[in-house]
Amino acid sequence: MSHPDVLIVGGGIGGLGAAYSLTRRGLTVRLLESAPAFGEVGAGIQLAPNCTRILDDYGLLDEAKSLGVVPDAMVMRDAVDGGELTRLDLRDLENRYGYPYLVIHRSDLHGLLLRACRRAGVDLVNDAHVTAYENTDGGARVTLASGATHEAPLVIAADGLHSVARKLLADDQPVSSAYVAYRGTVPADHPRAAATDLSEVVVHVGPGCHFVHYGLRGGEMLNQVAVFESPKALAGQDDWGTPDELDAAFAATSGFVRDGLPFMWRDKWWRMFDRDPIMTWVSGRIALLGDSAHPPLQYIAQGAIMALEDGWVLGEHAARNRRDDGTVDWERTLAAYQAVRPEHCRRVLTTSRAWGELWHLDGLAREQRNTLLRARATHDYSFVDWLYGPTALTPDQEPPMFTPIPLATADTGTGQRDRRAEAA
């Protein structure tokens, strides 16, 4: 194709999801990825019902379930004494929202979407590093580091935390949380995994740190994540998040948590960043998607999900605004996308920050948090209805006027690695 209907920059989960969403609606899509080959790094990722709903619509849910684990419960424990604080019954949650809570290896989800795009006929281009975006009379153009250009009636920038396209809309920089994530996996036949219930997603919350574990790949491995606040980062040092800080951060936690630290990969770690919310994602025929628009912290496990939601919404509105000659009214489509998505994602970003603060309390505040969480009923969904229900994805709705919920009632979730994190 000389000029596709849509040009997407970025071959991560968000870019591939948008490519499939639009291609299945009959549009021609070219996707530009800067890396020489498609792939993802990291380990586990959590997909709540607001995401598995989309995978089901795409006809990909059964494959995703075969690659991952559908857990029975999400449990929050105190990282210091190991006591249970609260839990979600994920089987009951599936009945409530109609779709399962799924955990899957990040590379497996990425591979699933990549295969779907290939089957659908997406034009996938590697070694295409985009350095500039500009609007044209008939659409938009991108320029590569090689000097080559690509044009289309619509350009979607799914180019991540350090998005070049975002500079068209906001003069801002990534915000460091001063938190660092370490990751590691353990085979299911290892004593560490054998002693762990792989049917549960568990987060141990502690002063300035938390520890997450759950099963992956049909229960063939245990995924573990250790996250902590770096004193070196708070002091303004460049060399922060190092293994010595990891060990020190978890020194006062329970034996179960400390016993998991030797299984972390110690040659790399991920520094956690987000950005302040912006409420305008569209400049002419250039639209932000995923982390370029709304990179969150990991605490309610919605980073990749929001990106997949963005692509689904674009595809739905493109289909609704198809003209008789087969072209799309992109002005109407982008206006609808702009109306529906930013306010919901702003709430996710601000709630993620608040939930992170709640997880990491110490002293009297920790005790008060624990008392509140223990009082919560297992089947109380008032904290997650706004997030897991379908309202944020309804194409016909007016923009939802959400406001951040109070710190003491922030929504539950657990950590994940996504493309906004930086590996040291």
Short mmCIF file of N, CA and C in Angstrom, two decimals, residues 18 51 58 76 102 113 119 144 148 187 195 203 296 302 304 336 421:
data_model
loop_
_atom_site.label_atom_id
_atom_site.label_comp_id
_atom_site.label_asym_id
_atom_site.label_seq_id
_atom_site.Cartn_x
_atom_site.Cartn_y
_atom_site.Cartn_z
N ALA A 18 -4.42 -1.32 18.51
CA ALA A 18 -5.09 -0.34 17.64
C ALA A 18 -5.05 -0.80 16.18
N CYS A 51 -10.60 -5.37 30.11
CA CYS A 51 -9.72 -5.74 29.00
C CYS A 51 -10.14 -7.06 28.36
N TYR A 58 -12.69 -9.22 20.10
CA TYR A 58 -11.73 -9.46 19.02
C TYR A 58 -11.64 -10.94 18.63
N MET A 76 -4.77 -9.14 49.31
CA MET A 76 -3.82 -8.15 49.80
C MET A 76 -3.41 -8.53 51.22
N LEU A 102 -7.67 -12.13 34.20
CA LEU A 102 -6.68 -13.01 33.60
C LEU A 102 -5.28 -12.48 33.87
N LEU A 113 -1.35 -10.61 19.96
CA LEU A 113 -1.79 -9.47 19.16
C LEU A 113 -1.01 -9.37 17.86
N ARG A 119 -2.44 -11.96 10.62
CA ARG A 119 -3.57 -12.61 9.96
C ARG A 119 -4.48 -11.60 9.30
N LEU A 144 11.26 9.56 9.38
CA LEU A 144 12.11 8.60 10.05
C LEU A 144 13.52 9.13 10.20
N ALA A 148 13.37 8.97 5.39
CA ALA A 148 12.16 8.54 4.69
C ALA A 148 10.93 9.11 5.38
N PRO A 187 10.22 -21.66 38.09
CA PRO A 187 9.47 -22.81 37.56
C PRO A 187 8.53 -23.39 38.61
N ALA A 195 5.34 -23.97 47.16
CA ALA A 195 4.81 -23.51 48.45
C ALA A 195 3.86 -22.33 48.30
N VAL A 203 -0.68 -9.41 46.67
CA VAL A 203 0.20 -8.27 46.87
C VAL A 203 0.41 -8.08 48.36
N PRO A 296 0.55 5.55 33.32
CA PRO A 296 0.25 5.56 34.74
C PRO A 296 1.32 4.82 35.55
N GLN A 302 -3.51 -0.98 35.06
CA GLN A 302 -4.35 -0.53 33.94
C GLN A 302 -3.57 0.07 32.78
N ALA A 304 -1.47 -1.10 30.19
CA ALA A 304 -1.71 -1.73 28.90
C ALA A 304 -3.18 -1.81 28.58
N ALA A 336 -14.95 12.20 18.79
CA ALA A 336 -15.56 11.24 19.70
C ALA A 336 -14.51 10.60 20.61
N ALA A 421 8.05 1.96 31.93
CA ALA A 421 9.13 1.75 32.88
C ALA A 421 10.47 1.71 32.16
#
